Amino acid sequence: NAGVTQTPKFRVLKTGQSMTLLCAQDMNHEYMYWYRQDPGMGLRLIHYSVGEGTTAKGEVPDGYNVSRLKKQNFLLGLESAAPSQTSVYFCASSYSTPGGEAFFGQGTRLTVV
Amino acid sequence: EDKVVQSPLSLVVHEGDTVTLNCSYEVTNFRSLLWYKQEKKAPTFLFMLTSSGIEKKSGRLSSILDKKELSSILNITATQTGDSAIYLCAVEAGGYQKVTFGTGTKLQVIP
């Protein structure tokens, strides 16, 4: 009963390095999301996808790219990491729009030094 | 710009107490309000409230939506240490996929 799985769970990057965060869900959900969570800021939507092959920008998309080549996977890429991208990243999925229950992964703690 | 404000920011209570957490919102074209509980890691869903479902209850937790006052409360009765968590309020409004989260209320229940 995996639900939403994120890898890796922790990562330290140097400024300018790139990396990809992987999110996988086994619930056959159409909708997937990437959020970042910072102290005092709440969860903010980075990018989202309403189905395989589709992606769209959320509230804070700058510096990130995403891809949804398979329905069960949603990748978040950082091409050139900056210290401002130090955060906890959450992936989520839902059967319908966000107005319905969303299932979250366990988070990825990313530190950019 | 849509806004979701939660209060208080943090709260410490003793086991057995009853607590009320608040969420107010200013959004365009409200669709639904959701409550999540976040313990150490992933937020987990508690309730969804809409115009057609303004009150929900599950065990010791209950929530009410007040569309006139643009707010919601989350009540927890007979609190337990396991209720210690951050409680997040989120509002879906307006255009497609637009969900705004509040910053959360951190609840600590002490024995």
Coordinates of N, CA, C and O in Angstrom, one line a residue, chain A residues 28-90:
Chain A
N28 N -3.5 5.3 -9.5 CA -4.1 5.6 -10.8 C -4.7 7.0 -10.8 O -5.7 7.3 -11.5
H29 N -4.1 8.0 -10.1 CA -4.6 9.3 -10.0 C -4.2 10.1 -11.3 O -3.1 10.0 -11.8
E30 N -5.2 10.9 -11.7 CA -4.9 11.7 -12.9 C -4.1 12.9 -12.5 O -3.2 13.4 -13.3
Y31 N -4.3 13.5 -11.4 CA -3.7 14.8 -11.0 C -2.5 14.6 -10.1 O -2.6 13.9 -9.1
M32 N -1.5 15.3 -10.4 CA -0.3 15.3 -9.5 C 0.3 16.7 -9.3 O 0.1 17.5 -10.2
Y33 N 0.9 16.9 -8.2 CA 1.3 18.3 -7.8 C 2.7 18.2 -7.2 O 3.0 17.3 -6.5
W34 N 3.4 19.3 -7.3 CA 4.6 19.5 -6.5 C 4.5 20.8 -5.7 O 4.1 21.9 -6.3
Y35 N 4.7 20.7 -4.4 CA 4.6 21.8 -3.5 C 6.0 22.0 -2.8 O 6.8 21.1 -2.7
R36 N 6.2 23.2 -2.4 CA 7.3 23.4 -1.5 C 6.8 24.0 -0.2 O 5.8 24.7 -0.2
Q37 N 7.4 23.7 0.9 CA 6.9 24.1 2.2 C 8.1 24.8 2.9 O 9.1 24.2 3.2
D38 N 7.9 26.1 3.2 CA 8.9 26.9 3.9 C 8.3 27.4 5.2 O 7.1 27.7 5.3
P39 N 9.1 27.6 6.2 CA 8.6 28.1 7.5 C 7.9 29.4 7.3 O 8.4 30.3 6.7
G40 N 6.7 29.5 7.9 CA 5.9 30.7 7.8 C 5.2 31.0 6.5 O 4.6 32.0 6.3
M41 N 5.4 30.1 5.5 CA 4.9 30.3 4.2 C 3.8 29.4 3.8 O 3.1 29.5 2.8
G42 N 3.6 28.3 4.5 CA 2.6 27.3 4.1 C 3.1 26.5 2.9 O 4.3 26.7 2.4
L43 N 2.2 25.7 2.4 CA 2.5 25.0 1.2 C 2.2 25.8 -0.1 O 1.2 26.4 -0.2
R44 N 3.2 25.9 -1.0 CA 3.0 26.6 -2.2 C 3.2 25.7 -3.4 O 4.1 25.0 -3.5
L45 N 2.3 25.9 -4.4 CA 2.3 25.0 -5.5 C 3.3 25.4 -6.5 O 3.3 26.6 -7.0
I46 N 4.2 24.5 -6.9 CA 5.2 24.8 -7.9 C 4.7 24.5 -9.3 O 4.7 25.4 -10.2
H47 N 4.4 23.3 -9.6 CA 3.8 22.9 -10.9 C 2.8 21.8 -10.6 O 2.8 21.2 -9.6
Y48 N 2.0 21.5 -11.6 CA 1.0 20.5 -11.5 C 0.8 19.8 -12.8 O 1.2 20.4 -13.8
S49 N 0.1 18.7 -12.8 CA -0.2 18.0 -14.0 C -1.6 17.4 -13.9 O -2.0 16.8 -12.8
V50 N -2.4 17.6 -15.0 CA -3.8 17.0 -14.9 C -3.9 15.7 -15.7 O -5.0 15.2 -15.9
G51 N -2.8 15.2 -16.2 CA -2.8 13.9 -16.8 C -1.4 13.7 -17.5 O -0.6 14.6 -17.6
E52 N -1.3 12.4 -17.9 CA 0.0 12.1 -18.6 C 0.3 13.0 -19.8 O -0.6 13.3 -20.6
G53 N 1.5 13.5 -19.8 CA 1.9 14.3 -20.9 C 1.6 15.8 -20.8 O 1.9 16.6 -21.7
T54 N 0.9 16.2 -19.7 CA 0.5 17.6 -19.5 C 1.1 18.1 -18.2 O 1.2 17.4 -17.2
T55 N 1.6 19.3 -18.3 CA 2.0 20.0 -17.1 C 1.6 21.5 -17.1 O 1.3 22.0 -18.2
A56 N 1.6 22.1 -16.0 CA 1.3 23.5 -15.9 C 1.9 24.2 -14.7 O 2.3 23.5 -13.8
K57 N 2.1 25.5 -14.8 CA 2.8 26.3 -13.7 C 1.8 26.5 -12.6 O 0.6 26.8 -12.8
G58 N 2.4 26.5 -11.4 CA 1.6 26.9 -10.2 C 2.0 28.2 -9.8 O 2.2 29.1 -10.6
E59 N 2.0 28.4 -8.5 CA 2.2 29.7 -7.9 C 3.7 30.2 -7.9 O 4.0 31.4 -8.1
V60 N 4.6 29.2 -7.8 CA 6.1 29.6 -7.7 C 6.9 28.7 -8.6 O 7.7 27.9 -8.2
P61 N 6.7 28.8 -9.9 CA 7.4 27.9 -10.9 C 8.8 28.2 -11.2 O 9.5 27.3 -11.8
D62 N 9.3 29.4 -11.0 CA 10.6 29.8 -11.5 C 11.7 29.0 -10.9 O 11.8 28.8 -9.7
G63 N 12.6 28.5 -11.8 CA 13.7 27.7 -11.4 C 13.5 26.3 -11.3 O 14.4 25.5 -11.0
Y64 N 12.3 25.9 -11.7 CA 11.9 24.4 -11.7 C 11.3 24.0 -13.0 O 10.7 24.8 -13.7
N65 N 11.5 22.8 -13.4 CA 10.8 22.2 -14.5 C 10.3 20.8 -14.1 O 10.7 20.2 -13.2
V66 N 9.2 20.4 -14.9 CA 8.6 19.1 -14.5 C 8.3 18.3 -15.8 O 8.3 18.9 -16.9
S67 N 8.1 17.1 -15.6 CA 7.7 16.2 -16.7 C 6.8 15.1 -16.2 O 7.0 14.6 -15.1
R68 N 5.8 14.7 -17.0 CA 4.9 13.6 -16.7 C 4.8 12.7 -17.9 O 3.8 12.7 -18.6
L69 N 5.8 11.9 -18.1 CA 5.8 11.0 -19.2 C 5.0 9.8 -19.0 O 4.5 9.2 -20.0
K70 N 4.8 9.4 -17.8 CA 4.0 8.3 -17.4 C 3.0 8.7 -16.4 O 3.3 9.6 -15.6
K71 N 1.8 8.2 -16.4 CA 0.7 8.6 -15.5 C 1.1 8.5 -14.1 O 0.8 9.4 -13.3
Q72 N 1.9 7.5 -13.7 CA 2.2 7.3 -12.3 C 3.4 8.1 -11.8 O 3.6 8.1 -10.6
N73 N 4.1 8.7 -12.7 CA 5.3 9.4 -12.3 C 5.3 10.9 -12.6 O 4.8 11.3 -13.7
F74 N 5.8 11.7 -11.7 CA 5.9 13.2 -11.9 C 7.2 13.6 -11.4 O 7.6 13.5 -10.2
L75 N 8.1 14.1 -12.3 CA 9.4 14.5 -12.0 C 9.6 16.0 -11.8 O 9.0 16.8 -12.6
L76 N 10.3 16.4 -10.8 CA 10.6 17.8 -10.6 C 12.1 18.0 -10.8 O 12.9 17.4 -10.1
G77 N 12.5 18.9 -11.7 CA 13.9 19.2 -11.9 C 14.3 20.6 -11.5 O 13.6 21.5 -11.6
L78 N 15.5 20.6 -11.0 CA 16.2 21.9 -10.7 C 17.4 22.0 -11.6 O 18.3 21.1 -11.4
E79 N 17.4 22.9 -12.5 CA 18.5 22.9 -13.5 C 19.8 23.5 -12.9 O 20.9 23.1 -13.2
S80 N 19.6 24.6 -12.1 CA 20.8 25.3 -11.5 C 20.3 25.7 -10.1 O 19.8 26.8 -9.9
A81 N 20.6 24.9 -9.1 CA 20.1 25.1 -7.8 C 20.6 26.4 -7.1 O 21.8 26.8 -7.3
A82 N 19.7 27.0 -6.4 CA 20.1 28.3 -5.7 C 19.7 28.1 -4.2 O 18.8 27.3 -3.9
P83 N 20.4 28.8 -3.3 CA 20.1 28.7 -1.9 C 18.6 29.0 -1.6 O 18.1 28.4 -0.6
S84 N 18.0 29.8 -2.4 CA 16.5 30.1 -2.2 C 15.6 28.9 -2.4 O 14.5 28.9 -2.0
Q85 N 16.2 27.9 -3.0 CA 15.4 26.6 -3.2 C 15.6 25.6 -2.1 O 15.0 24.5 -2.2
T86 N 16.3 26.0 -1.1 CA 16.3 25.2 0.1 C 14.9 25.1 0.7 O 14.3 26.2 1.0
S87 N 14.4 23.9 0.9 CA 13.0 23.8 1.3 C 12.7 22.3 1.5 O 13.5 21.5 1.2
V88 N 11.5 22.1 1.9 CA 10.9 20.7 1.9 C 9.9 20.6 0.8 O 9.0 21.4 0.7
Y89 N 10.1 19.6 -0.1 CA 9.3 19.5 -1.3 C 8.4 18.3 -1.1 O 8.8 17.2 -0.7
F90 N 7.1 18.6 -1.4 CA 6.1 17.5 -1.3 C 5.4 17.3 -2.6 O 5.1 18.2 -3.3

